[in-house]
Structures are given as structure tokens and as C-alpha cells.
Amino acid sequence: DADVTQTPRNRITKTGKRIMLECSQTKGHDRMYWYRQDPGLGLRLIYYSFDVKDINKGEISDGYSVSRQAQAKFSLSLESAIPNQTALYFCATSDTRQGPSGSYEQYFGPGTRLTVT
Amino acid sequence: AQRVTQPEKLLSVFKGAPVELKCNYSYSGSPELFWYVQYSRQRLQLLLRHISRESIKGFTADLNKGETSFHLKKPFAQEEDSAMYYCALSGRLGGANNLFFGTGTRLTVIP
């Protein structure tokens, strides 16, 4: 399932560097999300966007910014990377319309493994 | 505030044995709960949702509002069930419904 793609898949960067993670989707969904996954902490929401003009902070937005360039693209930036931002980052999408069960299913990308040294 | 708790980080069972992955939640409203699974080298994907009351790959999960639990069960574990399992709750954040994930349980099925 290549409907949600993330680039790069792996990245090693140094403290203080600016880095951008990109997410693209071909599912035609309006809603997009960025999560980070840390061992023992599960997935935590960084930012979410319900359409091109809508950007919202999640649980852990400090140190991150996002850009919704188009319906299909949602980028996550670390303006000045620090070591505790080393994590696995996931992009996800969901439809505006509820599914048959009345819920909003999220579809995930393959993840970007970021290491900040 | 919404919270999802998965008390077991690791769970190992033998093939053919029953398996139960625990999930407890706290939420002031009417909860909507999900189980997501991540197999090795695959992306996170929805396994099942409580609203559907469905059985997927032999797994079921019943919402128990009295115990605020949504445990995932399968009567006979298979090797291909080895994966990372996340319980998630759909709750309000900033005026919109978003998913809140537990910390995950890694299930290993021993042949």
C-alpha cells in the first residue's frame, strides 16, 4: 500500500541543523497527521491538519513546525534539531467522512527514522 | 483528560495458546476505541474498532465501560500474530477528534 509515502526513510543529522520530513498521499484525504514514536511511549501526535488552511498543534508540538503545501502534502520541520528528537516519525491521513462504522480510520506511512547526533 | 494504558510492554505466548492484550482507558465522554497493529517491516494499520464488533484474523475486543477496558483476545495464537499492538482512543483535542495511543505491547508467538 503506497498511498501514504514519506521521505526520507532514514536520516542522520547533527544537533542544530534544520531538517524537513515530507509526507505525500494519493488517498484524496483532507486530514493529515504527524506522530513520533519512541520506545515505551507509543505514538504521540505532533501536529494535524484538517485541510490546506487548517493547522493545529498536537500533544508535543514544541520544537516542530509544519507546512500543508497542498491537500496531498504535509511536511514536518525541525528548525534546530536536538538529540531528544531522535525517533521514528509517522505521517497519517484520514477521510473527512466517517467510515461505515462511524469512525475515522487513519492510514499510516512507512515511517522516517531520524537520528540527531 | 484522555489516556490509554497498555500495562504489558512485552507478551510471549506459545502457538495455539490463548492470548489477551490488555488495554484500559480513561475518557470523560463516550469512547471510541481501536486496535492498531504493526507487523515487522510493515506500516501501522487498523486491526479492529469497537463500533464494528467485528472479528479480524481471529481477534476480538469488547468494550467494557464498567471496567474501562478494551482488551484484545484471540483463542489460539499463530506465529503470524507476532507484532506490535497499539490500543487507541478517539478523543477530543483542540475541538477535534484525534487518536490517542497507548504505549504498545509487543506480542511474540513462540512456535
Short mmCIF file of C-alpha atoms in Angstrom, two decimals:
data_model
loop_
_atom_site.label_atom_id
_atom_site.label_comp_id
_atom_site.label_asym_id
_atom_site.label_seq_id
_atom_site.Cartn_x
_atom_site.Cartn_y
_atom_site.Cartn_z
CA ASP A 1 0.00 0.00 0.00
CA ALA A 2 1.92 3.07 -1.24
CA ASP A 3 -0.92 5.53 -0.74
CA VAL A 4 0.98 7.35 2.00
CA THR A 5 4.67 7.89 1.37
CA GLN A 6 7.35 9.50 3.48
CA THR A 7 10.77 10.84 2.52
CA PRO A 8 13.43 10.31 3.58
CA ARG A 9 13.05 6.88 5.17
CA ASN A 10 16.19 7.30 7.23
CA ARG A 11 18.13 10.40 8.16
CA ILE A 12 21.07 11.15 10.40
CA THR A 13 21.68 14.78 11.19
CA LYS A 14 23.64 16.88 13.64
CA THR A 15 22.46 19.00 16.51
CA GLY A 16 21.39 22.44 15.38
CA LYS A 17 20.67 21.50 11.79
CA ARG A 18 17.36 22.23 10.11
CA ILE A 19 15.63 19.21 8.68
CA MET A 20 12.40 18.60 6.83
CA LEU A 21 10.44 15.38 6.65
CA GLU A 22 7.94 15.07 3.85
CA CYS A 23 4.70 13.20 3.51
CA SER A 24 2.62 12.69 0.38
CA GLN A 25 -0.65 10.86 -0.07
CA THR A 26 -2.72 9.73 -3.01
CA LYS A 27 -5.78 8.74 -0.99
CA GLY A 28 -7.50 12.07 -1.55
CA HIS A 29 -7.91 12.57 2.20
CA ASP A 30 -8.28 16.02 3.66
CA ARG A 31 -6.88 15.18 7.08
CA MET A 32 -3.19 14.61 7.71
CA TYR A 33 -1.19 13.99 10.88
CA TRP A 34 2.37 13.77 12.14
CA TYR A 35 3.28 11.46 15.03
CA ARG A 36 6.50 10.45 16.68
CA GLN A 37 7.10 7.02 18.11
CA ASP A 38 9.50 6.44 20.97
CA PRO A 39 10.18 3.13 22.71
CA GLY A 40 7.96 2.80 25.74
CA LEU A 41 5.97 5.93 24.88
CA GLY A 42 3.91 4.79 21.92
CA LEU A 43 2.78 7.27 19.28
CA ARG A 44 2.29 10.89 20.18
CA LEU A 45 0.62 13.48 17.99
CA ILE A 46 2.82 16.41 16.93
CA TYR A 47 0.61 18.35 14.51
CA TYR A 48 -2.51 17.75 12.50
CA SER A 49 -4.24 19.44 9.60
CA PHE A 50 -7.85 19.03 8.58
CA ASP A 51 -7.45 20.89 5.30
CA VAL A 52 -4.92 23.07 3.49
CA LYS A 53 -5.74 26.16 5.54
CA ASP A 54 -6.03 24.37 8.86
CA ILE A 55 -3.02 23.59 11.06
CA ASN A 56 -3.28 22.52 14.68
CA LYS A 57 -0.83 21.65 17.42
CA GLY A 58 -0.92 18.20 18.90
CA GLU A 59 0.35 16.93 22.23
CA ILE A 60 4.04 17.61 21.62
CA SER A 61 4.48 20.41 19.08
CA ASP A 62 7.36 22.27 20.74
CA GLY A 63 10.46 22.25 18.55
CA TYR A 64 8.50 21.35 15.42
CA SER A 65 6.66 23.21 12.67
CA VAL A 66 4.59 22.02 9.74
CA SER A 67 3.50 23.12 6.32
CA ARG A 68 0.49 21.91 4.35
CA GLN A 69 1.57 22.76 0.83
CA ALA A 70 -1.37 21.04 -0.82
CA GLN A 71 -4.08 18.58 0.03
CA ALA A 72 -1.66 15.77 -0.72
CA LYS A 73 1.44 17.11 1.03
CA PHE A 74 2.22 17.73 4.68
CA SER A 75 5.79 18.49 5.78
CA LEU A 76 7.28 18.41 9.24
CA SER A 77 10.28 20.61 10.04
CA LEU A 78 12.75 20.62 12.89
CA GLU A 79 14.20 24.13 12.83
CA SER A 80 17.14 23.27 15.05
CA ALA A 81 17.38 19.56 15.69
CA ILE A 82 18.33 18.26 19.13
CA PRO A 83 19.24 14.72 20.21
CA ASN A 84 15.97 14.07 22.06
CA GLN A 85 14.18 14.44 18.75
CA THR A 86 15.71 11.15 17.70
CA ALA A 87 12.67 8.99 16.98
CA LEU A 88 10.58 7.27 14.38
CA TYR A 89 8.21 9.72 12.71
CA PHE A 90 4.93 8.70 11.12
CA CYS A 91 2.62 10.56 8.83
CA ALA A 92 -1.04 9.51 8.66
CA THR A 93 -4.16 10.51 6.78
CA SER A 94 -7.88 10.12 7.29
CA ASP A 95 -11.00 10.98 5.38
CA THR A 96 -13.33 13.76 6.42
CA ARG A 97 -16.24 11.42 6.09
CA GLN A 98 -16.86 8.81 8.70
CA GLY A 99 -16.45 5.22 7.63
CA PRO A 100 -19.26 2.67 7.63
CA SER A 101 -18.77 2.07 11.30
CA GLY A 102 -19.00 5.76 12.07
CA SER A 103 -15.33 6.13 12.87
CA TYR A 104 -12.37 7.82 11.22
CA GLU A 105 -9.71 5.30 10.28
CA GLN A 106 -6.19 6.62 9.95
CA TYR A 107 -3.80 5.34 7.28
CA PHE A 108 -0.12 5.44 8.10
CA GLY A 109 3.03 5.96 6.09
CA PRO A 110 6.05 3.68 6.46
CA GLY A 111 7.84 6.00 8.87
CA THR A 112 11.04 8.05 8.85
CA ARG A 113 13.78 7.08 11.26
CA LEU A 114 15.55 10.25 12.37
CA THR A 115 18.76 10.27 14.37
CA VAL A 116 20.14 13.52 15.76
CA THR A 117 23.75 13.28 16.90
CA ALA B 1 -8.20 14.06 30.02
CA GLN B 2 -7.98 11.05 27.78
CA ARG B 3 -5.47 8.32 28.46
CA VAL B 4 -4.81 4.84 27.16
CA THR B 5 -2.86 2.35 29.23
CA GLN B 6 -1.32 -0.86 27.98
CA PRO B 7 0.32 -2.42 31.03
CA GLU B 8 2.39 -5.02 29.20
CA LYS B 9 5.29 -3.90 27.04
CA LEU B 10 6.14 -7.47 26.08
CA LEU B 11 3.98 -10.57 25.91
CA SER B 12 5.06 -14.04 24.84
CA VAL B 13 2.73 -16.98 24.29
CA PHE B 14 3.09 -20.36 22.69
CA LYS B 15 1.49 -21.13 19.36
CA GLY B 16 -2.04 -22.40 19.91
CA ALA B 17 -2.37 -20.80 23.34
CA PRO B 18 -4.93 -18.09 24.07
CA VAL B 19 -3.70 -14.52 24.03
CA GLU B 20 -5.06 -11.40 25.68
CA LEU B 21 -3.54 -7.96 25.26
CA LYS B 22 -4.78 -5.56 27.89
CA CYS B 23 -5.96 -2.02 27.31
CA ASN B 24 -7.53 0.35 29.81
CA TYR B 25 -8.66 3.85 29.09
CA SER B 26 -9.85 6.99 30.79
CA TYR B 27 -12.14 9.37 28.97
CA SER B 28 -14.97 11.57 30.18
CA GLY B 29 -17.11 11.21 27.09
CA SER B 30 -18.38 8.26 25.09
CA PRO B 31 -15.24 6.45 23.96
CA GLU B 32 -14.42 5.14 20.54
CA LEU B 33 -11.64 2.57 20.69
CA PHE B 34 -9.39 0.85 18.20
CA TRP B 35 -6.63 -1.68 17.97
CA TYR B 36 -3.81 -0.96 15.51
CA VAL B 37 -1.11 -3.48 14.60
CA GLN B 38 2.37 -3.13 13.18
CA TYR B 39 3.91 -6.27 11.71
CA SER B 40 7.64 -6.47 11.13
CA ARG B 41 8.70 -4.20 8.27
CA GLN B 42 5.14 -3.09 7.65
CA ARG B 43 3.33 0.11 8.44
CA LEU B 44 0.88 0.61 11.25
CA GLN B 45 -2.60 -0.48 10.25
CA LEU B 46 -6.04 -0.71 11.77
CA LEU B 47 -6.88 -4.14 13.15
CA LEU B 48 -10.34 -3.56 14.53
CA ARG B 49 -12.64 -0.96 16.07
CA HIS B 50 -15.13 -1.49 18.86
CA ILE B 51 -18.04 0.06 16.97
CA SER B 52 -17.90 -2.66 14.33
CA ARG B 53 -17.97 -5.51 16.85
CA GLU B 54 -16.03 -7.50 14.30
CA SER B 55 -13.54 -10.34 14.42
CA ILE B 56 -10.41 -9.78 12.37
CA LYS B 57 -7.78 -12.51 11.93
CA GLY B 58 -9.45 -14.31 14.83
CA PHE B 59 -9.06 -11.33 17.16
CA THR B 60 -11.94 -9.78 19.05
CA ALA B 61 -12.17 -6.93 21.51
CA ASP B 62 -15.12 -5.99 23.69
CA LEU B 63 -15.59 -2.58 25.17
CA ASN B 64 -16.30 -2.85 28.89
CA LYS B 65 -17.39 0.56 30.08
CA GLY B 66 -17.70 -0.55 33.69
CA GLU B 67 -14.05 -1.63 33.79
CA THR B 68 -12.99 0.98 31.18
CA SER B 69 -11.24 -1.76 29.26
CA PHE B 70 -10.88 -2.84 25.65
CA HIS B 71 -8.78 -5.99 25.81
CA LEU B 72 -7.78 -7.76 22.60
CA LYS B 73 -8.26 -11.52 22.59
CA LYS B 74 -7.60 -14.49 20.38
CA PRO B 75 -8.33 -18.08 21.43
CA PHE B 76 -5.44 -19.70 19.54
CA ALA B 77 -2.35 -17.65 18.78
CA GLN B 78 -0.49 -18.12 15.49
CA GLU B 79 3.12 -17.30 14.66
CA GLU B 80 1.99 -14.64 12.19
CA ASP B 81 0.33 -12.78 15.04
CA SER B 82 3.74 -11.70 16.32
CA ALA B 83 3.70 -7.91 16.04
CA MET B 84 3.42 -4.64 17.93
CA TYR B 85 -0.13 -3.87 19.02
CA TYR B 86 -1.42 -0.42 19.93
CA CYS B 87 -4.70 0.39 21.59
CA ALA B 88 -6.05 3.81 20.61
CA LEU B 89 -8.88 6.05 21.72
CA SER B 90 -10.60 8.67 19.64
CA GLY B 91 -10.97 11.72 21.82
CA ARG B 92 -11.20 15.47 21.68
CA LEU B 93 -8.06 17.56 21.33
CA GLY B 94 -8.38 21.22 20.48
CA GLY B 95 -12.00 20.83 19.46
CA ALA B 96 -11.43 17.95 17.09
CA ASN B 97 -11.41 14.19 17.41
CA ASN B 98 -7.93 12.72 17.33
CA LEU B 99 -6.39 9.39 18.18
CA PHE B 100 -4.58 8.85 21.46
CA PHE B 101 -2.36 5.81 21.51
CA GLY B 102 -1.20 3.56 24.29
CA THR B 103 2.45 2.67 24.65
CA GLY B 104 2.04 -0.59 22.78
CA THR B 105 2.53 -4.29 23.52
CA ARG B 106 4.95 -6.42 21.56
CA LEU B 107 3.47 -9.87 21.13
CA THR B 108 5.74 -12.79 20.36
CA VAL B 109 4.20 -16.14 19.49
CA ILE B 110 6.64 -18.95 20.19
CA PRO B 111 6.46 -21.86 17.75
#
